Coordinates of N, CA and C in Angstrom, one line a residue:
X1 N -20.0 77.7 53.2 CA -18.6 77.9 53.6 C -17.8 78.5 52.5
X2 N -17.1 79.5 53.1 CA -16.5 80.1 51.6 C -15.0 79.5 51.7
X3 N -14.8 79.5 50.1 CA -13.3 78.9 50.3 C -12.6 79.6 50.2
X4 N -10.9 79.2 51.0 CA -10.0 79.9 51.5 C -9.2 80.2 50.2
X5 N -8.9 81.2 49.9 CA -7.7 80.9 48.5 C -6.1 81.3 49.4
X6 N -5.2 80.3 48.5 CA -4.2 79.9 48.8 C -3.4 80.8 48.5
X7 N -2.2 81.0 49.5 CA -1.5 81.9 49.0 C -0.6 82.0 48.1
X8 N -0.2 80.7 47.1 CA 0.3 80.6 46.4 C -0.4 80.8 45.3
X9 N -2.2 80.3 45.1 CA -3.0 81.5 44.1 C -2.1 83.1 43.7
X10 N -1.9 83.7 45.2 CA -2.1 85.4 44.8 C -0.6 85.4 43.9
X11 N 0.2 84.5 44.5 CA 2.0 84.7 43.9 C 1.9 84.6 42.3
X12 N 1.0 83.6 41.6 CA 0.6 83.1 40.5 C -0.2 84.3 39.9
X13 N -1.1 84.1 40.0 CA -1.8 85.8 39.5 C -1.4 86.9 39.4
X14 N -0.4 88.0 40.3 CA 0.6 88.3 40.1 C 1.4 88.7 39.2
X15 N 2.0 87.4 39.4 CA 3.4 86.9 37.9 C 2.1 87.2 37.0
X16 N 1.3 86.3 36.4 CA 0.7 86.1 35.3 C 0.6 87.8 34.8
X17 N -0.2 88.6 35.8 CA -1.0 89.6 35.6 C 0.3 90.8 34.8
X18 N 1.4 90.9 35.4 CA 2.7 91.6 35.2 C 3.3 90.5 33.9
X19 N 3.4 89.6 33.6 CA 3.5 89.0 32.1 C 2.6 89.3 31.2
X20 N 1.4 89.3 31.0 CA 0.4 90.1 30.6 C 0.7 91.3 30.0
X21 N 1.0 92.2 31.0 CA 1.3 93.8 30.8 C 2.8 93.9 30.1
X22 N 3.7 93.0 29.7 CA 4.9 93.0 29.1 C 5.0 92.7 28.0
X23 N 3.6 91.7 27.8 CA 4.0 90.8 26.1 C 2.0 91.3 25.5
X24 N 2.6 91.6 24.4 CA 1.1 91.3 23.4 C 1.3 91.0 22.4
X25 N 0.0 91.4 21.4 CA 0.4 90.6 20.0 C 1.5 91.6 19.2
X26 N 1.5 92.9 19.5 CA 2.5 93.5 18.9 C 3.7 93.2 19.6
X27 N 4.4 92.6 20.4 CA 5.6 92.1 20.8 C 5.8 90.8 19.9
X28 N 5.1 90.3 19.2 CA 5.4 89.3 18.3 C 5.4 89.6 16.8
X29 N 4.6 90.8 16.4 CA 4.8 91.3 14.9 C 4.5 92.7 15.4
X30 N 5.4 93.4 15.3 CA 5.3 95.2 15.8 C 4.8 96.1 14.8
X31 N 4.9 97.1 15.0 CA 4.4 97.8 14.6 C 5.3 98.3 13.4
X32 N 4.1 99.0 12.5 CA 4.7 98.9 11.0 C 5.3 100.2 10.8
X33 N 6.2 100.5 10.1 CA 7.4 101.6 10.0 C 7.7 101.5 8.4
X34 N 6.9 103.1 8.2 CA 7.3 103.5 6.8 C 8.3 104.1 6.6
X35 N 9.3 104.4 5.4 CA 10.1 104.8 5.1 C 9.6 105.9 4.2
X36 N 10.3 107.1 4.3 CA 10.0 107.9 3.0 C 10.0 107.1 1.3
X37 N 10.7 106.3 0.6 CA 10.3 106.0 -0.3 C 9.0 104.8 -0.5
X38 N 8.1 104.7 0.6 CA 7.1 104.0 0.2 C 7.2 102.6 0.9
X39 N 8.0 102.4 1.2 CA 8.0 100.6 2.1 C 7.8 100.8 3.4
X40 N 7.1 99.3 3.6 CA 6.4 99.8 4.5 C 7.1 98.1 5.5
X41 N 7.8 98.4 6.7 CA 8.3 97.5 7.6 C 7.7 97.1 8.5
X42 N 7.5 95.5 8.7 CA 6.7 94.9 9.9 C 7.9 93.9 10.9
X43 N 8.4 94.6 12.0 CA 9.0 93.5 12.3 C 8.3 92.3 13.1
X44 N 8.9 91.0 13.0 CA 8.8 89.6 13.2 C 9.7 89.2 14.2
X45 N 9.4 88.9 16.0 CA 9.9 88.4 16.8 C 9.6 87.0 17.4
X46 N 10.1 86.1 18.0 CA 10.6 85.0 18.9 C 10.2 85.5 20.0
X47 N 9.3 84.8 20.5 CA 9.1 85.2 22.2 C 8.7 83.6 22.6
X48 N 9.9 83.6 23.6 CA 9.5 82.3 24.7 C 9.6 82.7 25.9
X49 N 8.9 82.1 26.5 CA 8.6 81.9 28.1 C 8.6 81.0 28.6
X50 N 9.2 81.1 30.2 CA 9.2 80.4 31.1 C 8.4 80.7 32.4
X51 N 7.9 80.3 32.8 CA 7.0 80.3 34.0 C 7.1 79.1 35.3
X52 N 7.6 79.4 36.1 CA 7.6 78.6 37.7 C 7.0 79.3 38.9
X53 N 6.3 78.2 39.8 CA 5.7 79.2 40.7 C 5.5 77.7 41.8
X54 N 5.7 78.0 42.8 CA 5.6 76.7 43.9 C 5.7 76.9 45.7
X55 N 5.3 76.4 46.1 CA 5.0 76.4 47.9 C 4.9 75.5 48.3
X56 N 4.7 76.2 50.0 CA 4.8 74.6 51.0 C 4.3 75.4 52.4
X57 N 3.3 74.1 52.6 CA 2.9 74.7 54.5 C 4.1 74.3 54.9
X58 N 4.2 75.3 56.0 CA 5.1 74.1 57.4 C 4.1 74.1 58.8
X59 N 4.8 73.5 59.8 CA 4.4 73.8 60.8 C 4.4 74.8 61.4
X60 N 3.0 76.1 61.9 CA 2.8 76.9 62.0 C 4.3 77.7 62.8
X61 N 3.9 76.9 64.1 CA 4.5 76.9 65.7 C 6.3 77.7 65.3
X62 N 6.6 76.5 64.2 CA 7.9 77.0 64.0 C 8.4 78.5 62.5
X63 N 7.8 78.6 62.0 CA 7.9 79.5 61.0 C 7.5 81.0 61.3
X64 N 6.0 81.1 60.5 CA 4.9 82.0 60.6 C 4.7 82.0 61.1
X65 N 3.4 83.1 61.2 CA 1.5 83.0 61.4 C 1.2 82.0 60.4
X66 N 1.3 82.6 59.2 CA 0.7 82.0 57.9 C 0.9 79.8 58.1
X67 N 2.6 79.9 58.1 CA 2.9 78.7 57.6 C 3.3 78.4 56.4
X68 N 3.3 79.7 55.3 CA 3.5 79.5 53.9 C 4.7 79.7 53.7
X69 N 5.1 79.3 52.7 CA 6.0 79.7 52.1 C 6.4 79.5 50.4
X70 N 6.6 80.5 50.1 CA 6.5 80.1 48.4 C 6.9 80.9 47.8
X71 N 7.1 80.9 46.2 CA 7.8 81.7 45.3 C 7.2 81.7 43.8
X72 N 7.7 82.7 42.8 CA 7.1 82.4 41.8 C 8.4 83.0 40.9
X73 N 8.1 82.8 39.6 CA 9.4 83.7 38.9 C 8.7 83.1 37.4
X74 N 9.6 83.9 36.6 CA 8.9 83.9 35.3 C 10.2 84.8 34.2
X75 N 10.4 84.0 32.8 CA 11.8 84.8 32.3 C 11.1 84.6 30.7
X76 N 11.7 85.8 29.9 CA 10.9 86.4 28.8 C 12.1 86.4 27.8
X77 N 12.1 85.7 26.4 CA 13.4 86.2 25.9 C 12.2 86.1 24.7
X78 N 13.0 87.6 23.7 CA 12.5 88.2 22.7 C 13.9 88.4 21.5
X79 N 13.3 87.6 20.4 CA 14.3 87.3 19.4 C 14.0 88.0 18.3
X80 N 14.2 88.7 17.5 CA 13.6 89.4 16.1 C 14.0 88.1 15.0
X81 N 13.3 88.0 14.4 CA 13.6 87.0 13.4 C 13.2 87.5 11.7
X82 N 12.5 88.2 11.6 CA 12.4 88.7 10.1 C 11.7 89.9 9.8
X83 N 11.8 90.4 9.1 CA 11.1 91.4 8.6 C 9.9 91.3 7.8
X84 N 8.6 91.7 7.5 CA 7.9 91.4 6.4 C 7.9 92.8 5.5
X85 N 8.4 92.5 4.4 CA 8.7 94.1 3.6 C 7.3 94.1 2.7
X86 N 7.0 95.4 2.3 CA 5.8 95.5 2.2 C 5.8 96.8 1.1
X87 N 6.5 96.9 -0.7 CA 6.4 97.6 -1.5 C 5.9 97.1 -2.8
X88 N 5.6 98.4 -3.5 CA 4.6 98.0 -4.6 C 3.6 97.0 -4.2
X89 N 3.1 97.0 -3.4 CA 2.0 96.0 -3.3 C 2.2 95.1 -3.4
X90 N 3.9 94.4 -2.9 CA 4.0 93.0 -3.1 C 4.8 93.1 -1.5
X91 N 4.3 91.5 -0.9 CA 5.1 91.0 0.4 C 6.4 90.2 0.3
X92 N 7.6 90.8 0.8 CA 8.3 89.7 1.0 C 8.5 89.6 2.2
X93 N 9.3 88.0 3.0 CA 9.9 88.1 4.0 C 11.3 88.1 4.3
X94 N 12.1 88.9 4.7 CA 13.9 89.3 5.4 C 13.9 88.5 6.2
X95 N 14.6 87.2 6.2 CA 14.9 86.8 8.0 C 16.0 87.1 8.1
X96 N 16.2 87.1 9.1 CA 17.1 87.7 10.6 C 18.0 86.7 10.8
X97 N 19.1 86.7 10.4 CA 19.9 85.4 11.0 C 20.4 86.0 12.6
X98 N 19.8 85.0 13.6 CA 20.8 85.6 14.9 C 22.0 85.3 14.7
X99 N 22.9 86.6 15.4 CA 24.1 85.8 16.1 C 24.6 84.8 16.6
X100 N 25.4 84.2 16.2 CA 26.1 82.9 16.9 C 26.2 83.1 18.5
X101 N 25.7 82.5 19.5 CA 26.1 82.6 20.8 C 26.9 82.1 21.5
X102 N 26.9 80.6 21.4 CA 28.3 79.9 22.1 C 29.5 79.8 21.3
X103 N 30.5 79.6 21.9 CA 31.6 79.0 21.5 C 31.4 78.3 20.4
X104 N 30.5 76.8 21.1 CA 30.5 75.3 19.7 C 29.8 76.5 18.1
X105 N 28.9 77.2 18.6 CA 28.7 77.6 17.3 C 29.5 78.5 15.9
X106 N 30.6 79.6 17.0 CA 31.5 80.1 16.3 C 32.3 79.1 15.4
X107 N 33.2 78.2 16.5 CA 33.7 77.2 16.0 C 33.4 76.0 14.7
X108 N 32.4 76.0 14.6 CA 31.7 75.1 13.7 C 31.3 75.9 12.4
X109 N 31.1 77.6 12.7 CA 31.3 77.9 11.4 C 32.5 78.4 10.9
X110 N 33.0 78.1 11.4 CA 35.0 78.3 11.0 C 35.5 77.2 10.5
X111 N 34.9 75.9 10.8 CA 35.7 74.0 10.3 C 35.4 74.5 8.5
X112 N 35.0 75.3 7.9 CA 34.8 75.2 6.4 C 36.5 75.7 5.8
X113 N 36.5 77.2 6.7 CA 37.8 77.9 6.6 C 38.7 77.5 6.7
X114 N 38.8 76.6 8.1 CA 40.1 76.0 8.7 C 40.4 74.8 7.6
X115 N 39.4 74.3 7.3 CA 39.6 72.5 6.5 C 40.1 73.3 4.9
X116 N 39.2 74.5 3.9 CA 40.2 75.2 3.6 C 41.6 75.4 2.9
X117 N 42.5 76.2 4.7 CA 43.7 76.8 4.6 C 44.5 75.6 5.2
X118 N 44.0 74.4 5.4 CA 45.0 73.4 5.5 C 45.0 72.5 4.0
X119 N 44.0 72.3 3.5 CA 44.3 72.2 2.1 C 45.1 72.9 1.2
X120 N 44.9 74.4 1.2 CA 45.6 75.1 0.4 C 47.2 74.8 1.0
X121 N 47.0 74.5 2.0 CA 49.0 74.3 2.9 C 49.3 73.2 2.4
X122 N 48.5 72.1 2.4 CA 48.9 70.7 2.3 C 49.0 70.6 0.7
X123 N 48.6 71.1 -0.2 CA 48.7 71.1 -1.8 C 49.8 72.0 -2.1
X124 N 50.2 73.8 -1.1 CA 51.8 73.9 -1.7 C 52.8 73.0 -1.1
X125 N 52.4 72.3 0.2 CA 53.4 71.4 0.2 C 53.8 70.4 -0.9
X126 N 52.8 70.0 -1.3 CA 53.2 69.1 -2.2 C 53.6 69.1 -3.4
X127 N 53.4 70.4 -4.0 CA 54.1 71.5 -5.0 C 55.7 71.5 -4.6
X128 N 55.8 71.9 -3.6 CA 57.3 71.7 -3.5 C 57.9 70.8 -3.6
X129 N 57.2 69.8 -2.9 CA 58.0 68.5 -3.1 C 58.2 67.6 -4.5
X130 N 57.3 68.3 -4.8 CA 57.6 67.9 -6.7 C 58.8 68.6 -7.3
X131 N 58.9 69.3 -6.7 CA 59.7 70.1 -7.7 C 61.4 69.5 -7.2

């Protein structure tokens, strides 16, 4: 008896097979880029993934033929994170600082500034009031 494959197999394989063809090992350390004076650039990426994929029979009578129904989805984010520099025969590594993305993050590198220019206010205040 041969077994039936499911149709949420094909949705899965699929996804997989098209994630595959998007990411390799050069999407994680790319390809190397010389410069006319001799250095030689390797960039260094962040790759995370997400993957979901899921179904359900129903009852034939009311849906399909099949009875299936299902979905699959999958999301790719690609970060550069450093450089490996590569002169005179010696390696270093460049990281990459990302950009700040949210709000909390902006904000939090500004409490240095802000705490700061209320010092500098709160000390000529007090300058004056000496005087």
């Amino acid at each position: 008896m041969e077994k039936q494959q499911q149709p949420i197999s094909s949705l899965m394989e699929v996804s997989m097979q098209k994630i595959k063809e998007m990411i390799d090992a050069n999407t994680i350390v790319g390809e190397p880029i010389s410069t006319p004076d001799g250095i030689t650039l390797i960039p260094v990426s962040k790759v995370t993934l997400g993957f979901a994929g899921g179904g359900t029979d129903f009852e034939q009578a009311k849906v399909s033929k099949s009875g299936f129904g299902g979905g699959t989805g999958a999301g790719i984010n690609i970060i550069p994170v450093a450089f490996l520099v590569i002169k005179s025969g010696k390696v270093d590594m460049i990281y990459i600082t990302p950009p700040k993305s949210t709000t909390v993050d902006r904000i939090l590198d500004a409490v240095p500034d802000v705490l700061e220019t209320i010092g500098e206010f709160m000390d000529r205040g007090n300058e004056e009031t000496e005087d």
